[in-house]
N, CA, C and O atoms as CSV, one atom per row, in Angstrom:
chain,resi,resn,atom,element,x,y,z
A,1,MET,N,N,0.825,-1.192,0.000
A,1,MET,CA,C,0.000,0.000,0.000
A,1,MET,C,C,0.866,1.251,0.000
A,1,MET,O,O,0.584,2.214,-0.713
A,2,LYS,N,N,1.913,1.228,0.799
A,2,LYS,CA,C,2.791,2.410,0.865
A,2,LYS,C,C,3.369,2.700,-0.514
A,2,LYS,O,O,3.341,3.845,-0.966
A,3,TRP,N,N,3.886,1.690,-1.180
A,3,TRP,CA,C,4.478,1.860,-2.505
A,3,TRP,C,C,3.449,2.450,-3.471
A,3,TRP,O,O,3.753,3.392,-4.204
A,4,PHE,N,N,2.242,1.903,-3.474
A,4,PHE,CA,C,1.222,2.353,-4.406
A,4,PHE,C,C,0.869,3.820,-4.187
A,4,PHE,O,O,0.903,4.616,-5.125
A,5,TYR,N,N,0.533,4.177,-2.958
A,5,TYR,CA,C,0.080,5.540,-2.685
A,5,TYR,C,C,1.203,6.570,-2.724
A,5,TYR,O,O,0.971,7.728,-3.071
A,6,LEU,N,N,2.403,6.160,-2.375
A,6,LEU,CA,C,3.536,7.086,-2.384
A,6,LEU,C,C,4.169,7.195,-3.778
A,6,LEU,O,O,4.345,8.297,-4.296
A,7,ASP,N,N,4.503,6.073,-4.372
A,7,ASP,CA,C,5.239,6.083,-5.638
A,7,ASP,C,C,4.346,6.140,-6.883
A,7,ASP,O,O,4.683,6.819,-7.853
A,8,ILE,N,N,3.228,5.445,-6.861
A,8,ILE,CA,C,2.354,5.420,-8.035
A,8,ILE,C,C,1.454,6.657,-8.069
A,8,ILE,O,O,1.425,7.377,-9.067
A,9,LEU,N,N,0.711,6.906,-6.964
A,9,LEU,CA,C,-0.195,8.057,-6.940
A,9,LEU,C,C,0.487,9.346,-6.487
A,9,LEU,O,O,-0.116,10.417,-6.554
A,10,GLN,N,N,1.716,9.259,-6.033
A,10,GLN,CA,C,2.542,10.420,-5.669
A,10,GLN,C,C,1.913,11.280,-4.578
A,10,GLN,O,O,2.003,12.507,-4.619
A,11,LEU,N,N,1.272,10.629,-3.595
A,11,LEU,CA,C,0.708,11.354,-2.463
A,11,LEU,C,C,1.800,11.638,-1.436
A,11,LEU,O,O,2.811,10.938,-1.385
A,12,ASN,N,N,1.593,12.656,-0.630
A,12,ASN,CA,C,2.562,13.030,0.407
A,12,ASN,C,C,2.323,12.204,1.664
A,12,ASN,O,O,1.222,12.193,2.213
A,13,LEU,N,N,3.363,11.514,2.111
A,13,LEU,CA,C,3.303,10.686,3.301
A,13,LEU,C,C,3.295,11.579,4.540
A,13,LEU,O,O,4.159,12.443,4.692
A,14,ILE,N,N,2.316,11.370,5.429
A,14,ILE,CA,C,2.242,12.122,6.685
A,14,ILE,C,C,2.921,11.335,7.790
A,14,ILE,O,O,3.736,11.879,8.535
A,15,TRP,N,N,2.588,10.051,7.901
A,15,TRP,CA,C,3.276,9.200,8.859
A,15,TRP,C,C,3.303,7.774,8.366
A,15,TRP,O,O,2.542,7.379,7.482
A,16,ASP,N,N,4.201,7.012,8.962
A,16,ASP,CA,C,4.396,5.617,8.619
A,16,ASP,C,C,4.919,4.929,9.869
A,16,ASP,O,O,6.074,5.122,10.249
A,17,ASP,N,N,4.081,4.132,10.506
A,17,ASP,CA,C,4.569,3.394,11.665
A,17,ASP,C,C,4.172,1.937,11.524
A,17,ASP,O,O,3.647,1.530,10.488
A,18,GLU,N,N,4.415,1.171,12.534
A,18,GLU,CA,C,4.196,-0.261,12.483
A,18,GLU,C,C,2.748,-0.650,12.197
A,18,GLU,O,O,2.496,-1.677,11.567
A,19,GLY,N,N,1.797,0.161,12.655
A,19,GLY,CA,C,0.405,-0.204,12.530
A,19,GLY,C,C,-0.390,0.538,11.478
A,19,GLY,O,O,-1.510,0.139,11.159
A,20,SER,N,N,0.170,1.623,10.924
A,20,SER,CA,C,-0.609,2.390,9.957
A,20,SER,C,C,0.266,3.341,9.154
A,20,SER,O,O,1.417,3.610,9.498
A,21,ILE,N,N,-0.313,3.832,8.087
A,21,ILE,CA,C,0.309,4.879,7.281
A,21,ILE,C,C,-0.777,5.903,6.973
A,21,ILE,O,O,-1.967,5.598,7.048
A,22,ALA,N,N,-0.362,7.116,6.627
A,22,ALA,CA,C,-1.329,8.148,6.253
A,22,ALA,C,C,-0.711,9.058,5.206
A,22,ALA,O,O,0.497,9.294,5.193
A,23,PHE,N,N,-1.566,9.562,4.332
A,23,PHE,CA,C,-1.162,10.435,3.241
A,23,PHE,C,C,-2.034,11.677,3.240
A,23,PHE,O,O,-3.202,11.624,3.622
A,24,LYS,N,N,-1.465,12.792,2.810
A,24,LYS,CA,C,-2.207,14.041,2.683
A,24,LYS,C,C,-2.702,14.160,1.245
A,24,LYS,O,O,-1.950,13.962,0.291
A,25,ILE,N,N,-3.992,14.490,1.116
A,25,ILE,CA,C,-4.602,14.712,-0.190
A,25,ILE,C,C,-5.303,16.059,-0.102
A,25,ILE,O,O,-6.420,16.145,0.410
A,26,GLY,N,N,-4.665,17.102,-0.592
A,26,GLY,CA,C,-5.222,18.447,-0.462
A,26,GLY,C,C,-5.377,18.788,1.001
A,26,GLY,O,O,-4.402,18.776,1.753
A,27,GLU,N,N,-6.599,19.093,1.414
A,27,GLU,CA,C,-6.886,19.394,2.822
A,27,GLU,C,C,-7.385,18.166,3.576
A,27,GLU,O,O,-7.867,18.280,4.703
A,28,HIS,N,N,-7.273,16.994,2.958
A,28,HIS,CA,C,-7.784,15.765,3.554
A,28,HIS,C,C,-6.647,14.801,3.848
A,28,HIS,O,O,-5.514,14.992,3.408
A,29,GLN,N,N,-6.976,13.771,4.594
A,29,GLN,CA,C,-5.989,12.772,4.964
A,29,GLN,C,C,-6.558,11.384,4.682
A,29,GLN,O,O,-7.716,11.108,4.995
A,30,LEU,N,N,-5.751,10.519,4.096
A,30,LEU,CA,C,-6.114,9.123,3.876
A,30,LEU,C,C,-5.273,8.296,4.831
A,30,LEU,O,O,-4.045,8.299,4.742
A,31,SER,N,N,-5.922,7.589,5.742
A,31,SER,CA,C,-5.223,6.747,6.707
A,31,SER,C,C,-5.532,5.288,6.420
A,31,SER,O,O,-6.668,4.934,6.102
A,32,ILE,N,N,-4.525,4.453,6.533
A,32,ILE,CA,C,-4.676,3.021,6.290
A,32,ILE,C,C,-4.084,2.292,7.484
A,32,ILE,O,O,-2.899,2.436,7.783
A,33,ASP,N,N,-4.909,1.510,8.164
A,33,ASP,CA,C,-4.440,0.686,9.272
A,33,ASP,C,C,-4.109,-0.697,8.732
A,33,ASP,O,O,-4.834,-1.245,7.902
A,34,TYR,N,N,-3.005,-1.253,9.215
A,34,TYR,CA,C,-2.626,-2.604,8.827
A,34,TYR,C,C,-3.394,-3.606,9.684
A,34,TYR,O,O,-3.578,-3.388,10.881
A,35,ASN,N,N,-3.841,-4.700,9.077
A,35,ASN,CA,C,-4.547,-5.740,9.800
A,35,ASN,C,C,-4.263,-7.055,9.101
A,35,ASN,O,O,-4.612,-7.237,7.935
A,36,GLU,N,N,-3.630,-7.972,9.819
A,36,GLU,CA,C,-3.266,-9.268,9.236
A,36,GLU,C,C,-4.481,-10.069,8.784
A,36,GLU,O,O,-4.369,-10.915,7.897
A,37,ASP,N,N,-5.633,-9.813,9.381
A,37,ASP,CA,C,-6.834,-10.576,9.065
A,37,ASP,C,C,-7.661,-9.969,7.934
A,37,ASP,O,O,-8.727,-10.489,7.602
A,38,PHE,N,N,-7.183,-8.878,7.340
A,38,PHE,CA,C,-7.925,-8.224,6.267
A,38,PHE,C,C,-7.986,-9.116,5.037
A,38,PHE,O,O,-6.966,-9.632,4.579
A,39,ASN,N,N,-9.179,-9.290,4.513
A,39,ASN,CA,C,-9.380,-10.025,3.265
A,39,ASN,C,C,-9.844,-9.032,2.213
A,39,ASN,O,O,-10.967,-8.536,2.300
A,40,PRO,N,N,-9.016,-8.725,1.221
A,40,PRO,CA,C,-9.421,-7.760,0.195
A,40,PRO,C,C,-10.690,-8.201,-0.515
A,40,PRO,O,O,-10.921,-9.396,-0.700
A,41,PRO,N,N,-11.513,-7.239,-0.912
A,41,PRO,CA,C,-12.690,-7.588,-1.718
A,41,PRO,C,C,-12.237,-8.111,-3.086
A,41,PRO,O,O,-11.046,-8.110,-3.397
A,42,SER,N,N,-13.184,-8.548,-3.884
A,42,SER,CA,C,-12.855,-9.055,-5.213
A,42,SER,C,C,-12.120,-7.989,-6.023
A,42,SER,O,O,-12.159,-6.804,-5.694
A,43,ASN,N,N,-11.458,-8.427,-7.075
A,43,ASN,CA,C,-10.717,-7.483,-7.921
A,43,ASN,C,C,-11.596,-6.921,-9.033
A,43,ASN,O,O,-11.114,-6.631,-10.128
A,44,LYS,N,N,-12.883,-6.770,-8.749
A,44,LYS,CA,C,-13.805,-6.125,-9.678
A,44,LYS,C,C,-13.915,-4.653,-9.296
A,44,LYS,O,O,-13.774,-4.292,-8.128
A,45,PHE,N,N,-14.167,-3.818,-10.285
A,45,PHE,CA,C,-14.240,-2.374,-10.060
A,45,PHE,C,C,-15.573,-1.980,-9.433
A,45,PHE,O,O,-16.617,-2.552,-9.748
A,46,ALA,N,N,-15.519,-0.992,-8.539
A,46,ALA,CA,C,-16.721,-0.460,-7.910
A,46,ALA,C,C,-17.534,0.340,-8.927
A,46,ALA,O,O,-16.982,0.961,-9.835
A,47,ILE,N,N,-18.843,0.312,-8.758
A,47,ILE,CA,C,-19.721,1.179,-9.545
A,47,ILE,C,C,-19.399,2.610,-9.133
A,47,ILE,O,O,-19.356,2.923,-7.944
A,48,GLN,N,N,-19.176,3.469,-10.109
A,48,GLN,CA,C,-18.836,4.852,-9.793
A,48,GLN,C,C,-19.492,5.781,-10.800
A,48,GLN,O,O,-19.413,5.542,-12.005
A,49,PRO,N,N,-20.140,6.843,-10.320
A,49,PRO,CA,C,-20.765,7.788,-11.245
A,49,PRO,C,C,-19.727,8.403,-12.177
A,49,PRO,O,O,-18.586,8.636,-11.778
A,50,GLY,N,N,-20.121,8.659,-13.397
A,50,GLY,CA,C,-19.248,9.377,-14.324
A,50,GLY,C,C,-18.713,8.523,-15.436
A,50,GLY,O,O,-18.739,8.947,-16.591
A,51,TRP,N,N,-18.229,7.339,-15.142
A,51,TRP,CA,C,-17.613,6.559,-16.212
A,51,TRP,C,C,-18.377,5.308,-16.594
A,51,TRP,O,O,-17.889,4.519,-17.403
A,52,GLN,N,N,-19.564,5.102,-16.033
A,52,GLN,CA,C,-20.446,4.013,-16.432
A,52,GLN,C,C,-19.716,2.683,-16.555
A,52,GLN,O,O,-19.739,2.044,-17.607
A,53,GLY,N,N,-19.085,2.286,-15.496
A,53,GLY,CA,C,-18.402,1.010,-15.481
A,53,GLY,C,C,-18.362,0.475,-14.075
A,53,GLY,O,O,-18.887,1.093,-13.149
A,54,GLY,N,N,-17.754,-0.646,-13.915
A,54,GLY,CA,C,-17.689,-1.277,-12.612
A,54,GLY,C,C,-18.972,-2.031,-12.326
A,54,GLY,O,O,-20.036,-1.699,-12.847
A,55,THR,N,N,-18.855,-3.054,-11.488
A,55,THR,CA,C,-20.003,-3.896,-11.196
A,55,THR,C,C,-20.260,-4.069,-9.706
A,55,THR,O,O,-21.322,-4.559,-9.320
A,56,GLU,N,N,-19.321,-3.681,-8.870
A,56,GLU,CA,C,-19.433,-3.919,-7.443
A,56,GLU,C,C,-20.031,-2.717,-6.713
A,56,GLU,O,O,-19.533,-1.601,-6.858
A,57,PRO,N,N,-21.090,-2.930,-5.931
A,57,PRO,CA,C,-21.680,-1.831,-5.162
A,57,PRO,C,C,-20.894,-1.599,-3.867
A,57,PRO,O,O,-21.315,-2.004,-2.784
A,58,ARG,N,N,-19.753,-0.942,-4.009
A,58,ARG,CA,C,-18.931,-0.614,-2.842
A,58,ARG,C,C,-18.249,0.726,-3.078
A,58,ARG,O,O,-18.344,1.300,-4.163
A,59,ILE,N,N,-17.573,1.208,-2.072
A,59,ILE,CA,C,-16.970,2.537,-2.129
A,59,ILE,C,C,-15.827,2.586,-3.131
A,59,ILE,O,O,-14.980,1.694,-3.189
A,60,GLY,N,N,-15.828,3.655,-3.917
A,60,GLY,CA,C,-14.721,4.011,-4.787
A,60,GLY,C,C,-14.525,5.507,-4.614
A,60,GLY,O,O,-15.440,6.198,-4.165
A,61,TRP,N,N,-13.374,6.011,-4.954
A,61,TRP,CA,C,-13.150,7.456,-4.815
A,61,TRP,C,C,-12.315,7.965,-5.968
A,61,TRP,O,O,-11.707,7.184,-6.700
A,62,SER,N,N,-12.287,9.279,-6.128
A,62,SER,CA,C,-11.563,9.916,-7.235
A,62,SER,C,C,-10.452,10.799,-6.716
A,62,SER,O,O,-10.542,11.376,-5.633
A,63,LEU,N,N,-9.406,10.890,-7.507
A,63,LEU,CA,C,-8.276,11.761,-7.217
A,63,LEU,C,C,-8.111,12.692,-8.419
A,63,LEU,O,O,-7.654,12.273,-9.483
A,64,GLU,N,N,-8.492,13.968,-8.235
A,64,GLU,CA,C,-8.371,14.935,-9.321
A,64,GLU,C,C,-6.955,15.487,-9.366
A,64,GLU,O,O,-6.387,15.856,-8.338
A,65,CYS,N,N,-6.393,15.541,-10.564
A,65,CYS,CA,C,-5.005,15.969,-10.750
A,65,CYS,C,C,-4.921,17.078,-11.790
A,65,CYS,O,O,-5.802,17.217,-12.639
A,66,ASP,N,N,-3.860,17.858,-11.716
A,66,ASP,CA,C,-3.589,18.786,-12.807
A,66,ASP,C,C,-2.949,17.995,-13.947
A,66,ASP,O,O,-2.640,16.814,-13.790
A,67,ARG,N,N,-2.754,18.635,-15.070
A,67,ARG,CA,C,-2.264,17.969,-16.282
A,67,ARG,C,C,-0.930,17.233,-16.053
A,67,ARG,O,O,-0.791,16.067,-16.425
A,68,GLU,N,N,0.026,17.906,-15.453
A,68,GLU,CA,C,1.345,17.305,-15.264
A,68,GLU,C,C,1.283,16.095,-14.339
A,68,GLU,O,O,1.853,15.050,-14.652
A,69,ASP,N,N,0.597,16.223,-13.201
A,69,ASP,CA,C,0.479,15.101,-12.270
A,69,ASP,C,C,-0.288,13.946,-12.897
A,69,ASP,O,O,0.085,12.786,-12.724
A,70,PHE,N,N,-1.358,14.254,-13.626
A,70,PHE,CA,C,-2.146,13.220,-14.284
A,70,PHE,C,C,-1.268,12.420,-15.240
A,70,PHE,O,O,-1.273,11.190,-15.203
A,71,ASN,N,N,-0.519,13.105,-16.091
A,71,ASN,CA,C,0.368,12.410,-17.035
A,71,ASN,C,C,1.391,11.548,-16.312
A,71,ASN,O,O,1.641,10.413,-16.717
A,72,ASP,N,N,1.985,12.075,-15.244
A,72,ASP,CA,C,2.983,11.310,-14.481
A,72,ASP,C,C,2.372,10.071,-13.845
A,72,ASP,O,O,2.957,8.989,-13.891
A,73,ILE,N,N,1.188,10.232,-13.247
A,73,ILE,CA,C,0.529,9.111,-12.583
A,73,ILE,C,C,0.096,8.064,-13.604
A,73,ILE,O,O,0.286,6.870,-13.368
A,74,VAL,N,N,-0.478,8.475,-14.724
A,74,VAL,CA,C,-0.886,7.533,-15.768
A,74,VAL,C,C,0.332,6.746,-16.256
A,74,VAL,O,O,0.263,5.525,-16.402
A,75,HIS,N,N,1.430,7.427,-16.505
A,75,HIS,CA,C,2.651,6.740,-16.953
A,75,HIS,C,C,3.100,5.710,-15.912
A,75,HIS,O,O,3.463,4.588,-16.265
A,76,SER,N,N,3.075,6.086,-14.651
A,76,SER,CA,C,3.491,5.188,-13.581
A,76,SER,C,C,2.562,3.983,-13.471
A,76,SER,O,O,3.026,2.863,-13.260
A,77,ILE,N,N,1.267,4.197,-13.612
A,77,ILE,CA,C,0.286,3.105,-13.564
A,77,ILE,C,C,0.532,2.122,-14.699
A,77,ILE,O,O,0.579,0.911,-14.480
A,78,VAL,N,N,0.687,2.643,-15.908
A,78,VAL,CA,C,0.891,1.782,-17.076
A,78,VAL,C,C,2.219,1.033,-16.977
A,78,VAL,O,O,2.263,-0.177,-17.199
A,79,SER,N,N,3.289,1.734,-16.648
A,79,SER,CA,C,4.602,1.085,-16.617
A,79,SER,C,C,4.735,0.075,-15.475
A,79,SER,O,O,5.572,-0.825,-15.545
A,80,ASN,N,N,3.922,0.212,-14.430
A,80,ASN,CA,C,3.960,-0.740,-13.315
A,80,ASN,C,C,2.828,-1.768,-13.385
A,80,ASN,O,O,2.613,-2.533,-12.445
A,81,GLN,N,N,2.117,-1.774,-14.495
A,81,GLN,CA,C,1.052,-2.749,-14.767
A,81,GLN,C,C,0.021,-2.825,-13.642
A,81,GLN,O,O,-0.387,-3.909,-13.225
A,82,ILE,N,N,-0.390,-1.654,-13.163
A,82,ILE,CA,C,-1.437,-1.566,-12.149
A,82,ILE,C,C,-2.769,-1.930,-12.824
A,82,ILE,O,O,-3.030,-1.465,-13.934
A,83,PRO,N,N,-3.608,-2.739,-12.192
A,83,PRO,CA,C,-4.905,-3.069,-12.798
A,83,PRO,C,C,-5.726,-1.803,-13.063
A,83,PRO,O,O,-5.883,-0.955,-12.185
A,84,ARG,N,N,-6.242,-1.694,-14.285
A,84,ARG,CA,C,-6.995,-0.509,-14.681
A,84,ARG,C,C,-8.212,-0.927,-15.486
A,84,ARG,O,O,-8.226,-1.975,-16.131
A,85,TYR,N,N,-9.231,-0.081,-15.433
A,85,TYR,CA,C,-10.489,-0.378,-16.112
A,85,TYR,C,C,-10.376,-0.138,-17.611
A,85,TYR,O,O,-10.880,-0.931,-18.407
A,86,PHE,N,N,-9.724,0.939,-17.998
A,86,PHE,CA,C,-9.490,1.264,-19.404
A,86,PHE,C,C,-8.012,1.020,-19.722
A,86,PHE,O,O,-7.160,1.141,-18.841
A,87,ILE,N,N,-7.713,0.684,-20.952
A,87,ILE,CA,C,-6.316,0.529,-21.374
A,87,ILE,C,C,-5.581,1.857,-21.257
A,87,ILE,O,O,-4.417,1.904,-20.858
A,88,GLU,N,N,-6.279,2.941,-21.612
A,88,GLU,CA,C,-5.715,4.290,-21.512
A,88,GLU,C,C,-6.825,5.226,-21.030
A,88,GLU,O,O,-7.999,4.863,-21.099
A,89,PRO,N,N,-6.483,6.417,-20.547
A,89,PRO,CA,C,-7.510,7.339,-20.065
A,89,PRO,C,C,-8.556,7.627,-21.143
A,89,PRO,O,O,-8.248,7.687,-22.333
A,90,LYS,N,N,-9.796,7.804,-20.695
A,90,LYS,CA,C,-10.913,8.102,-21.588
A,90,LYS,C,C,-11.507,9.452,-21.219
A,90,LYS,O,O,-11.597,9.802,-20.042
A,91,TRP,N,N,-11.912,10.208,-22.237
A,91,TRP,CA,C,-12.584,11.488,-22.011
A,91,TRP,C,C,-14.062,11.204,-21.740
A,91,TRP,O,O,-14.746,10.629,-22.586
A,92,LYS,N,N,-14.555,11.600,-20.571
A,92,LYS,CA,C,-15.943,11.401,-20.154
A,92,LYS,C,C,-16.543,12.735,-19.705
A,92,LYS,O,O,-17.387,12.778,-18.810
A,93,GLY,N,N,-16.088,13.841,-20.351
A,93,GLY,CA,C,-16.395,15.185,-19.870
A,93,GLY,C,C,-15.272,15.640,-18.951
A,93,GLY,O,O,-15.260,16.783,-18.496
A,94,TYR,N,N,-14.355,14.770,-18.685
A,94,TYR,CA,C,-13.103,14.914,-17.940
A,94,TYR,C,C,-12.295,13.659,-18.275
A,94,TYR,O,O,-12.866,12.675,-18.746
A,95,TRP,N,N,-10.999,13.672,-18.045
A,95,TRP,CA,C,-10.194,12.481,-18.275
A,95,TRP,C,C,-10.402,11.527,-17.112
A,95,TRP,O,O,-10.297,11.922,-15.951
A,96,SER,N,N,-10.691,10.293,-17.417
A,96,SER,CA,C,-10.986,9.263,-16.419
A,96,SER,C,C,-10.035,8.088,-16.604
A,96,SER,O,O,-9.827,7.614,-17.721
A,97,PHE,N,N,-9.458,7.619,-15.488
A,97,PHE,CA,C,-8.555,6.466,-15.539
A,97,PHE,C,C,-8.712,5.671,-14.236
A,97,PHE,O,O,-7.897,5.817,-13.325
A,98,PRO,N,N,-9.763,4.823,-14.139
A,98,PRO,CA,C,-9.997,4.041,-12.929
A,98,PRO,C,C,-8.967,2.915,-12.783
A,98,PRO,O,O,-8.644,2.211,-13.740
A,99,VAL,N,N,-8.467,2.770,-11.557
A,99,VAL,CA,C,-7.482,1.736,-11.241
A,99,VAL,C,C,-7.872,1.044,-9.939
A,99,VAL,O,O,-8.750,1.511,-9.214
A,100,LEU,N,N,-7.210,-0.074,-9.652
A,100,LEU,CA,C,-7.375,-0.757,-8.376
A,100,LEU,C,C,-6.106,-0.609,-7.554
A,100,LEU,O,O,-5.001,-0.784,-8.068
A,101,ASP,N,N,-6.268,-0.285,-6.270
A,101,ASP,CA,C,-5.098,-0.261,-5.394
A,101,ASP,C,C,-4.781,-1.696,-4.967
A,101,ASP,O,O,-5.529,-2.604,-5.327
A,102,PRO,N,N,-3.708,-1.934,-4.219
A,102,PRO,CA,C,-3.346,-3.308,-3.843
A,102,PRO,C,C,-4.390,-4.037,-2.995
A,102,PRO,O,O,-4.330,-5.261,-2.881
A,103,MET,N,N,-5.347,-3.315,-2.396
A,103,MET,CA,C,-6.415,-3.959,-1.630
A,103,MET,C,C,-7.714,-3.997,-2.436
A,103,MET,O,O,-8.787,-4.230,-1.881
A,104,ASN,N,N,-7.612,-3.768,-3.741
A,104,ASN,CA,C,-8.731,-3.823,-4.693
A,104,ASN,C,C,-9.771,-2.728,-4.498
A,104,ASN,O,O,-10.942,-2.933,-4.818
A,105,HIS,N,N,-9.373,-1.576,-3.983
A,105,HIS,CA,C,-10.256,-0.421,-3.928
A,105,HIS,C,C,-10.163,0.322,-5.259
A,105,HIS,O,O,-9.077,0.483,-5.816
A,106,THR,N,N,-11.299,0.766,-5.757
A,106,THR,CA,C,-11.344,1.504,-7.010
A,106,THR,C,C,-11.007,2.969,-6.763
A,106,THR,O,O,-11.599,3.621,-5.902
A,107,ILE,N,N,-10.051,3.473,-7.529
A,107,ILE,CA,C,-9.676,4.883,-7.475
A,107,ILE,C,C,-9.701,5.399,-8.905
A,107,ILE,O,O,-9.007,4.874,-9.776
A,108,GLU,N,N,-10.503,6.428,-9.141
A,108,GLU,CA,C,-10.576,7.024,-10.473
A,108,GLU,C,C,-9.635,8.227,-10.498
A,108,GLU,O,O,-9.875,9.222,-9.814
A,109,ILE,N,N,-8.571,8.134,-11.283
A,109,ILE,CA,C,-7.646,9.243,-11.463
A,109,ILE,C,C,-8.266,10.149,-12.522
A,109,ILE,O,O,-8.608,9.681,-13.608
A,110,THR,N,N,-8.417,11.453,-12.220
A,110,THR,CA,C,-9.119,12.349,-13.135
A,110,THR,C,C,-8.323,13.614,-13.419
A,110,THR,O,O,-7.443,14.013,-12.657
A,111,CYS,N,N,-8.668,14.232,-14.554
A,111,CYS,CA,C,-8.117,15.531,-14.925
A,111,CYS,C,C,-9.163,16.236,-15.778
A,111,CYS,O,O,-9.731,15.634,-16.688
A,112,THR,N,N,-9.420,17.511,-15.489
A,112,THR,CA,C,-10.449,18.242,-16.223
A,112,THR,C,C,-9.882,19.057,-17.386
A,112,THR,O,O,-10.645,19.659,-18.142
A,113,GLU,N,N,-8.558,19.086,-17.540
A,113,GLU,CA,C,-7.932,19.853,-18.620
A,113,GLU,C,C,-8.040,19.045,-19.911
A,113,GLU,O,O,-7.375,18.021,-20.070
A,114,LYS,N,N,-8.877,19.512,-20.824
A,114,LYS,CA,C,-9.208,18.727,-22.018
A,114,LYS,C,C,-8.021,18.503,-22.959
A,114,LYS,O,O,-7.878,17.406,-23.499
A,115,ASP,N,N,-7.174,19.500,-23.170
A,115,ASP,CA,C,-6.080,19.348,-24.134
A,115,ASP,C,C,-4.870,18.667,-23.508
A,115,ASP,O,O,-3.804,19.263,-23.355
A,116,LEU,N,N,-5.065,17.415,-23.154
A,116,LEU,CA,C,-4.026,16.606,-22.536
A,116,LEU,C,C,-3.237,15.892,-23.625
A,116,LEU,O,O,-3.815,15.431,-24.609
A,117,HIS,N,N,-1.947,15.799,-23.459
A,117,HIS,CA,C,-1.111,15.055,-24.414
A,117,HIS,C,C,-0.490,13.898,-23.670
A,117,HIS,O,O,0.491,14.058,-22.943
A,118,LEU,N,N,-1.078,12.722,-23.862
A,118,LEU,CA,C,-0.619,11.520,-23.151
A,118,LEU,C,C,0.492,10.834,-23.889
A,118,LEU,O,O,0.995,9.807,-23.432
């Protein structure tokens, strides 16, 4: 999880200890507690408004990026063979690139700048 959120999604690490990690996302914080008994959900994508895909009725979230960050994150996802819903980002009124994190949570990487050069 640390590798994915730090290196792939390029989030800022707030803390990292034996039992948990946390990342800053704008004015928000994403905290992840470690639990040996955790069983990840299926590797199917969550239903999420906007991109008309996914089949699982569970929580998914979006990470909006500027053009440069979006391009960097997309490149990192593709080069590290992260599971993704689309082969490449799709324009859905915004750029959409849904992926699965290592615990099979759906995260839609987005960018609203239309003239993107991938």
